[in-house]
CSV table of C-alpha atoms in Angstrom, one decimal:
chain,number,residue,atom,x,y,z
A,145,MET,CA,-1.0,81.9,3.3
A,146,PRO,CA,-3.1,81.0,6.4
A,147,TYR,CA,-5.4,78.0,6.0
A,148,ASP,CA,-9.0,79.0,5.5
A,149,THR,CA,-11.0,77.0,8.0
A,150,SER,CA,-14.3,78.4,6.7
A,151,PHE,CA,-13.7,76.5,3.5
A,152,SER,CA,-16.5,78.0,1.4
A,153,PRO,CA,-16.4,75.8,-1.7
A,154,THR,CA,-17.9,78.4,-4.0
A,155,PRO,CA,-18.0,82.2,-4.1
A,156,ARG,CA,-21.5,82.3,-2.7
A,157,PRO,CA,-21.5,84.5,0.5
A,158,ALA,CA,-24.9,83.5,1.7
A,159,ARG,CA,-24.0,79.8,1.6
A,160,ARG,CA,-20.8,80.5,3.5
A,161,ARG,CA,-22.7,82.3,6.2
A,162,ARG,CA,-25.1,79.4,6.6
A,163,SER,CA,-22.1,77.1,6.8
A,164,LEU,CA,-20.6,79.1,9.7
A,165,LEU,CA,-23.9,79.3,11.4
A,166,ALA,CA,-24.3,75.5,11.1
A,167,ALA,CA,-21.0,75.0,12.7
A,168,ALA,CA,-21.9,77.3,15.6
A,169,ALA,CA,-25.2,75.5,16.0
A,170,LEU,CA,-23.4,72.1,16.1
A,171,GLY,CA,-21.3,73.4,19.1
A,172,CYS,CA,-24.5,74.2,20.9
A,173,VAL,CA,-26.0,70.8,20.2
A,174,CYS,CA,-22.8,69.2,21.6
A,175,LEU,CA,-23.0,71.2,24.8
A,176,ILE,CA,-26.6,70.2,25.3
A,177,ALA,CA,-26.3,66.6,24.3
A,178,GLY,CA,-22.9,65.9,25.7
A,179,CYS,CA,-21.5,64.6,22.4
A,180,GLY,CA,-17.9,65.6,22.9
A,181,GLY,CA,-17.1,62.7,25.1
A,182,GLY,CA,-13.3,62.3,24.5
A,183,SER,CA,-10.5,62.6,27.0
A,184,GLY,CA,-9.3,65.8,25.4
A,185,GLY,CA,-6.0,66.5,23.7
A,186,GLY,CA,-4.6,65.9,21.0
A,187,ALA,CA,-1.1,57.9,0.3
A,188,ALA,CA,-1.9,58.6,-2.3
A,189,ALA,CA,1.7,57.6,-2.8
A,190,GLN,CA,0.4,54.1,-3.1
A,191,PRO,CA,-2.7,53.8,-5.3
A,192,ARG,CA,-4.5,51.4,-2.9
A,193,GLU,CA,-8.1,51.6,-1.8
A,194,GLY,CA,-7.9,54.2,0.9
A,195,GLY,CA,-4.5,53.3,2.4
A,196,GLY,CA,-0.9,53.5,1.3
A,197,GLY,CA,0.8,51.2,3.7
A,198,THR,CA,2.4,48.1,2.4
A,199,SER,CA,3.3,46.3,5.6
A,200,SER,CA,0.8,44.0,7.3
A,201,PRO,CA,-0.6,45.0,10.7
A,202,PRO,CA,0.0,42.8,13.7
A,203,SER,CA,-2.4,40.0,14.6
A,204,LEU,CA,-5.5,41.5,16.2
A,205,SER,CA,-8.3,39.9,18.2
A,206,PRO,CA,-11.8,40.5,16.8
A,207,SER,CA,-12.8,42.4,19.9
A,208,PRO,CA,-14.3,45.9,19.5
A,209,ALA,CA,-11.7,48.7,18.8
A,210,LYS,CA,-10.1,50.4,21.7
A,211,GLY,CA,-11.7,53.6,22.8
A,212,GLY,CA,-15.0,52.9,21.2
A,213,PRO,CA,-18.4,52.8,23.0
A,214,SER,CA,-19.4,49.6,24.7
A,215,ALA,CA,-22.6,49.4,22.7
A,216,ARG,CA,-22.2,47.9,19.2
A,217,ALA,CA,-23.7,49.4,16.1
A,218,THR,CA,-26.4,47.6,14.3
A,219,SER,CA,-24.7,45.4,11.8
A,220,VAL,CA,-25.5,46.2,8.2
A,221,PRO,CA,-25.7,43.2,5.8
A,222,PRO,CA,-25.7,44.0,2.1
A,223,SER,CA,-29.5,43.7,1.9
A,224,SER,CA,-30.1,46.2,4.7
A,225,SER,CA,-30.2,50.0,4.2
A,226,LYS,CA,-31.0,51.6,7.5
A,227,SER,CA,-29.7,51.4,11.1
A,228,ALA,CA,-31.8,50.8,14.1
A,229,SER,CA,-34.6,53.4,14.8
A,230,ARG,CA,-33.3,56.3,16.7
A,231,THR,CA,-35.2,58.3,19.4
A,232,VAL,CA,-33.1,61.5,19.4
A,233,SER,CA,-34.5,64.5,17.4
A,234,GLY,CA,-32.2,67.3,16.3
A,235,PRO,CA,-30.9,69.4,13.5
A,236,LEU,CA,-30.0,66.3,11.4
A,237,SER,CA,-33.3,64.5,11.9
A,238,GLY,CA,-34.4,62.9,8.6
A,239,LYS,CA,-30.8,62.7,7.3
A,240,THR,CA,-29.0,59.4,6.7
A,241,VAL,CA,-25.2,59.2,7.0
A,242,VAL,CA,-23.1,56.2,6.2
A,243,ILE,CA,-19.7,55.8,7.9
A,244,ASP,CA,-17.3,53.5,6.2
A,245,PRO,CA,-14.4,52.4,8.5
A,246,GLY,CA,-11.6,51.6,6.2
A,247,HIS,CA,-10.3,48.0,6.1
A,248,ASN,CA,-11.0,45.3,8.7
A,249,PRO,CA,-8.8,44.3,11.7
A,250,ARG,CA,-8.9,40.6,10.4
A,251,ASN,CA,-8.2,41.2,6.7
A,252,HIS,CA,-4.6,40.0,7.2
A,253,GLU,CA,-6.0,36.6,8.1
A,254,HIS,CA,-7.9,36.4,4.8
A,255,THR,CA,-5.4,37.5,2.2
A,256,ARG,CA,-6.9,35.2,-0.5
A,257,GLU,CA,-10.4,36.5,0.0
A,258,ILE,CA,-9.5,40.2,0.1
A,259,GLY,CA,-7.0,39.7,-2.8
A,260,ARG,CA,-9.7,38.6,-5.3
A,261,GLN,CA,-10.4,41.2,-8.0
A,262,VAL,CA,-13.7,43.2,-8.1
A,263,ASP,CA,-15.0,45.4,-10.8
A,264,ILE,CA,-14.8,49.2,-10.0
A,265,GLY,CA,-16.2,50.3,-13.3
A,266,THR,CA,-13.0,51.6,-15.0
A,267,THR,CA,-10.8,48.6,-14.0
A,268,HIS,CA,-10.5,45.8,-11.5
A,269,LYS,CA,-8.9,46.0,-8.0
A,270,GLU,CA,-8.5,43.9,-4.9
A,271,CYS,CA,-11.6,43.3,-2.8
A,272,ASP,CA,-9.9,45.1,0.1
A,273,THR,CA,-6.4,45.6,1.6
A,274,THR,CA,-5.0,45.1,5.1
A,275,GLY,CA,-4.3,48.8,5.6
A,276,THR,CA,-1.3,50.1,7.4
A,277,SER,CA,-0.2,50.5,11.0
A,278,THR,CA,2.1,52.6,13.2
A,279,ASP,CA,5.5,51.4,14.0
A,280,SER,CA,4.2,50.4,17.5
A,281,GLY,CA,1.6,48.2,15.9
A,282,TYR,CA,-1.6,50.2,16.1
A,283,ALA,CA,-3.5,49.1,13.0
A,284,GLU,CA,-5.3,51.5,10.7
A,285,ALA,CA,-8.4,49.2,10.8
A,286,GLU,CA,-8.5,49.6,14.6
A,287,PHE,CA,-8.1,53.4,14.3
A,288,THR,CA,-10.9,53.6,11.7
A,289,LEU,CA,-13.4,51.7,13.8
A,290,ASP,CA,-12.6,53.8,16.9
A,291,VAL,CA,-13.2,57.0,15.0
A,292,ALA,CA,-16.3,55.6,13.3
A,293,HIS,CA,-17.8,54.8,16.7
A,294,ARG,CA,-17.1,58.3,18.0
A,295,LEU,CA,-18.4,59.9,14.8
A,296,ARG,CA,-21.6,57.8,15.0
A,297,ALA,CA,-22.3,59.0,18.5
A,298,LEU,CA,-21.8,62.7,17.5
A,299,LEU,CA,-24.1,62.4,14.5
A,300,GLN,CA,-26.8,60.4,16.4
A,301,ALA,CA,-26.8,63.1,19.1
A,302,GLN,CA,-27.9,65.5,16.3
A,303,GLY,CA,-30.7,63.2,15.2
A,304,ALA,CA,-29.0,61.6,12.1
A,305,GLU,CA,-29.7,58.0,11.2
A,306,VAL,CA,-26.2,56.4,11.0
A,307,VAL,CA,-25.3,53.3,9.1
A,308,LEU,CA,-21.8,51.6,9.4
A,309,THR,CA,-20.7,49.5,6.5
A,310,TYR,CA,-19.5,47.1,9.1
A,311,ASP,CA,-18.8,47.0,12.9
A,312,ASN,CA,-16.2,44.3,13.5
A,313,ASP,CA,-19.0,41.8,12.8
A,314,ARG,CA,-17.4,39.9,9.9
A,315,PRO,CA,-14.1,38.1,9.3
A,316,TYR,CA,-12.9,40.3,6.4
A,317,GLY,CA,-14.0,43.1,4.1
A,318,PRO,CA,-16.5,44.3,3.0
A,319,CYS,CA,-15.1,44.5,-0.5
A,320,VAL,CA,-14.8,48.0,-1.9
A,321,ASP,CA,-17.8,47.5,-4.3
A,322,GLU,CA,-20.0,46.3,-1.4
A,323,ARG,CA,-19.0,49.3,0.7
A,324,ALA,CA,-20.3,51.5,-2.1
A,325,ARG,CA,-23.5,49.5,-2.5
A,326,ILE,CA,-24.3,49.9,1.2
A,327,GLY,CA,-24.2,53.7,0.9
A,328,ASN,CA,-26.3,53.6,-2.3
A,329,ARG,CA,-28.9,51.2,-0.8
A,330,ALA,CA,-29.2,53.4,2.3
A,331,GLY,CA,-30.0,56.4,0.1
A,332,ALA,CA,-27.4,58.2,2.1
A,333,ASP,CA,-27.3,62.0,2.2
A,334,ALA,CA,-23.6,61.7,2.9
A,335,VAL,CA,-21.0,58.9,3.1
A,336,VAL,CA,-17.5,59.3,4.7
A,337,SER,CA,-14.9,56.6,4.5
A,338,VAL,CA,-12.4,56.9,7.4
A,339,HIS,CA,-8.7,56.1,6.8
A,340,ALA,CA,-5.2,56.8,7.9
A,341,ASP,CA,-2.3,56.8,5.4
A,342,GLY,CA,1.0,54.9,5.3
A,343,SER,CA,3.4,57.2,3.6
A,344,ALA,CA,7.1,58.1,4.3
A,345,VAL,CA,8.4,59.7,7.5
A,346,GLY,CA,8.2,63.4,7.2
A,347,ASN,CA,5.0,63.3,5.2
A,348,ARG,CA,2.4,64.7,7.6
A,349,GLY,CA,-1.2,66.0,7.7
A,350,PHE,CA,-4.6,64.9,6.6
A,351,HIS,CA,-6.3,65.0,3.2
A,352,VAL,CA,-9.8,64.4,1.9
A,353,ILE,CA,-10.1,62.4,-1.3
A,354,LEU,CA,-12.8,63.5,-3.7
A,355,PRO,CA,-14.3,61.5,-6.6
A,356,ALA,CA,-13.2,62.3,-10.1
A,357,LEU,CA,-15.5,62.5,-13.0
A,358,VAL,CA,-15.7,58.8,-14.1
A,359,HIS,CA,-17.9,57.1,-16.6
A,360,GLY,CA,-17.3,53.5,-17.4
A,361,GLY,CA,-19.0,50.2,-16.8
A,362,ALA,CA,-20.9,50.4,-13.6
A,363,ALA,CA,-19.2,53.6,-12.6
A,364,ASP,CA,-20.8,57.0,-13.2
A,365,THR,CA,-19.9,59.8,-10.8
A,366,SER,CA,-21.4,62.6,-12.9
A,367,LYS,CA,-24.1,63.3,-10.4
A,368,ILE,CA,-22.0,63.2,-7.2
A,369,VAL,CA,-18.8,65.0,-8.2
A,370,GLU,CA,-20.0,68.5,-7.2
A,371,PRO,CA,-21.9,67.6,-4.0
A,372,SER,CA,-19.0,65.4,-2.9
A,373,ARG,CA,-16.6,68.2,-3.4
A,374,GLU,CA,-18.7,70.5,-1.2
A,375,LEU,CA,-18.9,67.7,1.4
A,376,GLY,CA,-15.2,67.2,1.3
A,377,THR,CA,-14.4,70.9,1.4
A,378,ARG,CA,-16.5,71.5,4.5
A,379,ILE,CA,-15.0,68.4,6.2
A,380,ALA,CA,-11.4,69.6,5.4
A,381,GLY,CA,-12.0,73.1,6.8
A,382,LEU,CA,-13.7,72.0,10.0
A,383,PHE,CA,-11.2,69.2,10.5
A,384,VAL,CA,-8.5,71.8,10.8
A,385,ARG,CA,-10.6,73.8,13.2
A,386,ALA,CA,-11.3,70.8,15.5
A,387,THR,CA,-7.9,69.1,15.5
A,388,GLY,CA,-5.4,71.9,14.7
A,389,SER,CA,-3.9,69.6,12.1
A,390,ALA,CA,-2.5,71.0,8.9
A,391,PRO,CA,-3.4,69.8,5.5
A,392,SER,CA,-1.1,67.2,3.9
A,393,ASN,CA,2.3,68.4,3.0
A,394,TYR,CA,2.7,65.7,0.3
A,395,VAL,CA,-0.7,65.3,-1.3
A,396,GLY,CA,-3.1,68.0,-2.7
A,397,GLY,CA,-0.8,71.0,-2.8
A,398,ASN,CA,-1.5,72.0,0.8
A,399,THR,CA,-5.2,72.3,0.1
A,400,GLY,CA,-6.2,69.2,2.1
A,401,LEU,CA,-8.1,67.9,-1.0
A,402,ASP,CA,-7.1,65.3,-3.6
A,403,THR,CA,-9.2,64.0,-6.5
A,404,ARG,CA,-8.9,60.4,-7.6
A,405,LYS,CA,-10.5,58.1,-10.1
A,406,ASP,CA,-8.9,54.8,-9.0
A,407,LEU,CA,-11.0,54.1,-5.9
A,408,GLY,CA,-13.9,51.7,-6.2
A,409,GLY,CA,-15.6,53.1,-3.1
A,410,LEU,CA,-15.9,56.4,-4.9
A,411,ASN,CA,-16.4,55.3,-8.5
A,412,LEU,CA,-19.3,53.1,-7.7
A,413,SER,CA,-21.1,55.5,-5.3
A,414,THR,CA,-24.3,57.1,-6.5
A,415,VAL,CA,-24.6,59.3,-3.4
A,416,PRO,CA,-22.2,62.1,-2.2
A,417,LYS,CA,-19.1,60.4,-0.8
A,418,VAL,CA,-15.5,61.2,0.3
A,419,PHE,CA,-12.6,59.5,1.9
A,420,ILE,CA,-10.5,61.2,4.7
A,421,GLU,CA,-6.9,60.2,5.4
A,422,CYS,CA,-6.7,61.5,8.9
A,423,GLY,CA,-2.9,61.5,9.1
A,424,ASN,CA,0.2,59.4,8.3
A,425,MET,CA,0.7,56.4,10.5
A,426,ARG,CA,4.3,56.0,9.4
A,427,ASP,CA,5.4,59.4,10.6
A,428,PRO,CA,6.2,59.5,14.4
A,429,LYS,CA,4.6,62.9,15.0
A,430,ASP,CA,1.4,62.0,13.2
A,431,ALA,CA,1.4,58.6,14.8
A,432,ALA,CA,1.4,60.2,18.2
A,433,LEU,CA,-1.8,62.0,17.3
A,434,LEU,CA,-3.5,59.0,15.7
A,435,THR,CA,-2.8,56.8,18.8
A,436,SER,CA,-4.3,59.4,21.2
A,437,ALA,CA,-7.9,58.8,22.2
A,438,GLY,CA,-8.3,62.6,22.9
A,439,TRP,CA,-7.1,63.5,19.4
A,440,ARG,CA,-9.3,60.8,17.8
A,441,GLN,CA,-12.3,62.4,19.5
A,442,LYS,CA,-11.3,65.7,18.0
A,443,ALA,CA,-10.9,64.1,14.6
A,444,ALA,CA,-14.4,62.6,14.9
A,445,GLN,CA,-15.7,66.0,15.9
A,446,GLY,CA,-14.1,67.7,12.9
A,447,ILE,CA,-15.6,65.2,10.5
A,448,ALA,CA,-19.0,65.5,12.2
A,449,ASP,CA,-18.9,69.2,12.0
A,450,GLY,CA,-18.1,69.0,8.3
A,451,ILE,CA,-21.0,66.6,7.6
A,452,SER,CA,-23.4,68.7,9.7
A,453,SER,CA,-22.4,71.9,7.8
A,454,TYR,CA,-22.9,70.1,4.5
A,455,LEU,CA,-26.2,68.6,5.4
A,456,ARG,CA,-27.6,71.8,6.8
A,457,GLY,CA,-26.4,73.9,3.9
């Protein structure tokens, strides 16, 4: 059955039409604002916080991620909620989006700190993990920062206020509970945590992780399950359109969607939030995409299109 890139989450024709119109409008914005600036081109198996890889990435310097813009994002300490004032007006003016680049390039230098347990409501988990990497040594944390930078530029060009949970401005983390708090304190209209998976060779494709209905301790997702599903569904459909990638052949039954209750970043969120695993770094074919700057621009565009479609209704 062909994959439905319109991805209408509910049988409401009017809403679906608005979604498609929003996607078309986004293309116009990008033509005017020049927000498609790439070079063109192209885990769940391990219950870790947004990444299934078990091997440590190579040593990385704390310099900005490859392929990202030269300007750094405003750093967002836990007590802060908003990014620097923007001057661009557009279809997303008045909306706040939090981008959460998974892991940290220097987590592997701080295994004791990231290994400490934090409360995720239903249980305790590690503060963070190192993430995975390609066989050639391209780290997931470097990938996620690069895509986050590209995504930020696309959203800001449409007038959104964009907050990054971190921008290579701290030695490790943030911990998963802090990542959730940053989105909550920002009063975000949408939060997307960017990742890449570390599964077996032959496992290919992307999947979007949605929050399950969880109620325990500090976790209560009852108010965000439905809006998060709509956000994730729109991102999945428009990610296919922008990248040409297929949904995961090993998670989610070829729907590109997976629901989990073991991720603190989702359990502790009080605003609509999803994770996206953009591909499998351990598969050579997926790795070739993930290491391509042109494909990363397409990935950022697909995520931005999904966010815009969701926020514009």
